[in-house]
């Protein structure tokens, strides 16, 4: 088949799918989703049998999805909708999650289901889950969907939110208010979930020793204790902050754009206040 990838960026998932589908004998071309006119031109020139959208941030133009099959890779289980699917799964402590391949229509993530693959959730950062479990599930789901489309005898499953066996549901984009850490009442487990659900992007906006920063790369600390929210140690560039029932290590910070460099730095290095280096483990 001639398959056109329509993607916001050629990220790790898109690259892996490109390799897998090419290895299966398909002719694959890539177009970045920057404007409806660019997408329409790419479709006209390549004349794809199928469009696959492995990573999008906006809807496929109606003129495109009405003209040929368009399959969207969504990092969520059946019924799940919204751009923060994996974020919510981590925050809610889901034990199982999945990837669905949906046919594009007039609503985001609401089209018929061509394939779904599930996986057990690890206690890990969103970026790690995306590069591993999500990617592997997406490869299997897309391969299955393409085979079903080629067979010509498969009927995709309509989305049905009224069914009792469908756990997924529409969810809003996760905001910084949803991610906010309340150090005076959040447990270590809650803090870890919040930071892990934002790891990779966008990070959790917080204040550390007077600095407004985004938190990344969190790990539990088994022994150290202190007042909730306090920086109680540093090690190899990371800082340790106390929670209500323990402590967490935060490996990297990124300052707000108006406060300094916007790239991630080792946490202790990112904080200008020398108090961050006052305690060493």
XYZ file of C-alpha atoms in Angstrom:
281
model
C 0.000 0.000 0.000
C 0.975 3.625 -0.455
C 0.818 5.066 3.071
C 1.200 8.745 3.899
C 2.274 9.619 7.431
C 0.707 12.859 8.640
C 2.535 13.864 11.812
C 3.312 16.878 13.978
C 6.935 15.720 14.222
C 8.928 12.697 13.142
C 9.302 11.482 16.721
C 10.446 8.103 18.033
C 7.023 6.504 17.525
C 6.705 7.844 13.982
C 10.199 6.613 13.110
C 9.525 3.141 14.489
C 6.230 2.844 12.583
C 7.923 4.067 9.401
C 10.547 1.318 9.698
C 8.023 -1.398 10.528
C 5.598 -0.573 7.717
C 8.409 -0.178 5.182
C 9.784 -3.580 6.227
C 6.337 -5.053 5.523
C 6.576 -3.873 1.914
C 4.532 -0.696 2.100
C 5.609 2.525 0.393
C 5.621 5.179 3.110
C 5.976 8.951 2.768
C 6.038 11.524 5.581
C 4.377 14.925 5.663
C 4.532 17.329 8.604
C 1.138 18.620 9.704
C 1.671 22.367 9.531
C -1.284 23.621 7.454
C -4.392 22.250 5.756
C -3.143 23.395 2.349
C 0.180 21.592 2.816
C -1.637 18.403 3.821
C -3.952 18.611 0.816
C -0.994 19.134 -1.517
C 0.850 16.135 -0.045
C -2.212 13.955 -0.584
C -2.595 15.168 -4.169
C 1.050 14.511 -5.023
C 1.552 11.162 -3.256
C -1.926 9.716 -3.919
C -1.917 7.466 -0.826
C -4.164 4.470 -0.336
C -4.099 5.183 3.383
C -3.120 8.010 5.734
C -1.700 7.153 9.147
C -1.417 9.858 11.809
C 1.000 8.603 14.482
C 1.339 11.934 16.308
C -0.969 14.887 15.747
C -1.878 18.019 17.683
C -4.856 19.053 15.551
C -7.646 17.490 13.542
C -7.151 16.119 10.019
C -8.958 18.352 7.473
C -12.396 17.046 6.516
C -11.567 17.152 2.806
C -8.746 14.704 3.500
C -10.473 12.173 5.805
C -13.585 12.059 3.626
C -11.534 11.170 0.565
C -9.637 8.108 1.860
C -9.120 6.100 5.069
C -7.253 8.061 7.750
C -6.133 6.142 10.832
C -5.134 7.997 13.995
C -2.887 6.435 16.640
C -4.226 7.336 20.094
C -2.297 6.423 23.290
C -5.421 5.423 25.184
C -7.857 2.567 25.669
C -11.245 2.207 23.988
C -13.450 5.183 24.727
C -10.567 7.403 25.817
C -10.439 10.811 24.182
C -8.264 13.874 24.592
C -4.637 14.985 24.190
C -3.527 14.011 27.726
C -4.438 10.328 27.640
C -1.186 8.956 29.021
C -0.866 11.790 31.549
C -4.253 10.941 33.090
C -3.495 7.221 33.085
C -0.344 7.789 35.144
C -1.985 10.313 37.475
C -4.912 7.973 38.133
C -2.661 5.014 38.850
C -4.048 2.863 36.020
C -2.692 -0.682 36.161
C -3.441 -1.353 32.481
C -3.490 1.002 29.520
C -3.425 0.728 25.760
C -3.233 2.163 22.262
C -6.186 2.429 19.889
C -6.145 3.042 16.151
C -9.164 5.143 15.207
C -10.597 6.273 11.897
C -10.573 10.049 11.633
C -13.922 11.812 11.482
C -15.357 15.173 12.522
C -14.490 14.736 16.230
C -11.050 14.259 17.753
C -10.478 10.640 18.897
C -14.137 9.742 18.316
C -13.917 7.646 15.150
C -14.484 3.917 14.677
C -11.895 1.603 16.220
C -9.758 -0.488 13.866
C -7.488 -1.989 16.532
C -6.657 -1.837 20.222
C -3.621 -3.268 22.028
C -3.252 -3.125 25.815
C -0.245 -3.323 28.108
C 0.454 -3.362 31.864
C 1.529 -0.005 33.261
C 4.938 0.354 34.874
C 5.672 2.888 37.584
C 7.698 5.034 35.217
C 7.905 8.452 33.599
C 5.567 9.265 30.726
C 8.487 9.605 28.319
C 9.742 6.108 29.183
C 6.280 4.562 28.827
C 5.799 6.345 25.501
C 9.123 5.159 24.066
C 8.594 1.579 25.211
C 5.121 0.202 26.025
C 3.177 2.741 23.950
C 5.467 2.355 20.939
C 5.361 -1.451 21.016
C 1.575 -1.449 21.366
C 1.242 1.107 18.561
C 3.319 -1.020 16.184
C 1.082 -4.029 16.831
C -2.121 -1.995 16.617
C -1.194 -0.207 13.379
C 0.002 -3.441 11.757
C -3.299 -5.094 12.701
C -5.340 -2.149 11.421
C -3.486 -2.091 8.085
C -3.965 -5.846 7.639
C -7.675 -5.493 8.393
C -8.004 -2.638 5.941
C -6.208 -4.616 3.232
C -8.428 -7.650 3.798
C -11.534 -5.684 2.916
C -13.730 -7.816 5.170
C -13.306 -6.112 8.556
C -15.904 -3.749 10.026
C -14.432 -1.301 12.562
C -16.059 -0.986 15.966
C -18.043 2.212 16.638
C -17.189 4.177 19.759
C -19.872 3.493 22.385
C -19.577 5.333 25.696
C -22.762 3.782 27.027
C -21.321 0.280 27.287
C -20.482 -0.927 30.786
C -17.321 -2.687 29.568
C -15.808 0.528 28.154
C -13.678 2.219 30.845
C -12.294 4.992 28.682
C -13.997 8.345 28.532
C -13.419 11.839 27.135
C -10.903 13.767 29.237
C -9.845 17.416 29.070
C -6.261 18.491 28.447
C -4.286 18.238 31.678
C -3.413 21.670 33.041
C -0.737 22.777 35.477
C -3.495 23.179 38.066
C -4.184 19.450 37.729
C -0.491 18.636 38.103
C 0.195 20.964 41.034
C 1.990 19.357 43.980
C 0.607 20.172 47.434
C 3.624 19.361 49.556
C 1.750 19.755 52.848
C -0.659 16.938 52.011
C 0.639 14.895 49.027
C 2.222 11.514 49.712
C 5.405 10.324 48.031
C 3.313 8.181 45.676
C 1.165 11.169 44.683
C 4.194 13.402 44.062
C 5.849 10.722 41.927
C 2.702 10.252 39.826
C 2.381 13.990 39.201
C 5.982 14.460 38.103
C 6.065 11.241 36.074
C 2.844 12.189 34.278
C 4.551 15.372 33.050
C 8.005 13.944 32.373
C 9.319 14.621 28.955
C 6.821 17.453 28.621
C 5.648 19.836 30.019
C 7.048 19.252 33.533
C 5.356 20.218 36.802
C 5.439 23.908 37.615
C 6.569 24.420 41.208
C 8.682 26.671 43.410
C 12.003 25.456 44.817
C 13.831 27.760 47.246
C 12.110 30.775 45.732
C 12.730 29.757 42.112
C 9.774 29.097 39.774
C 10.767 25.944 37.898
C 9.412 22.860 36.142
C 10.197 19.521 37.800
C 11.373 16.380 35.972
C 12.956 12.990 36.641
C 11.509 11.926 40.021
C 12.525 8.901 42.089
C 11.576 7.762 45.619
C 13.950 8.180 48.554
C 13.657 5.319 51.100
C 15.349 6.819 54.171
C 15.595 10.622 54.339
C 12.861 12.595 56.084
C 12.070 16.272 56.663
C 9.388 18.930 56.656
C 7.092 18.542 53.628
C 8.451 20.501 50.662
C 11.854 21.156 52.202
C 15.044 20.520 50.231
C 16.791 18.041 52.520
C 19.757 16.976 50.418
C 21.561 16.940 47.102
C 23.413 14.179 45.296
C 24.985 14.019 41.835
C 23.113 17.161 40.780
C 19.702 15.980 42.023
C 17.822 17.517 44.940
C 15.834 15.640 47.566
C 12.516 17.087 48.798
C 10.516 15.818 51.721
C 6.891 14.701 51.358
C 4.268 13.971 54.013
C 5.437 10.360 54.358
C 8.948 10.276 52.901
C 10.919 12.054 50.216
C 11.586 12.171 46.483
C 14.651 12.921 44.385
C 14.145 15.420 41.556
C 16.856 15.022 38.939
C 16.245 17.938 36.585
C 14.626 21.364 36.559
C 13.775 23.846 33.843
C 13.225 27.506 34.581
C 10.218 29.414 33.330
C 11.002 31.243 30.063
C 11.088 34.618 31.799
C 13.460 33.407 34.524
C 16.437 32.036 32.588
C 17.488 29.284 30.165
C 14.553 27.142 29.080
C 16.451 23.870 28.742
C 16.629 21.248 31.483
C 19.547 21.322 33.892
C 20.602 19.114 36.814
C 18.305 20.277 39.596
C 20.958 21.667 41.953
C 22.644 23.532 39.112
C 19.385 25.081 37.906
C 18.694 26.810 41.222
C 20.657 30.013 41.579
C 20.011 30.237 45.325
C 23.109 28.794 47.000
C 20.947 27.250 49.717
C 20.220 24.425 47.289
C 23.777 23.223 47.756
C 23.890 23.650 51.517
C 23.151 19.999 52.294
C 24.913 17.062 50.718
C 24.222 13.357 51.081
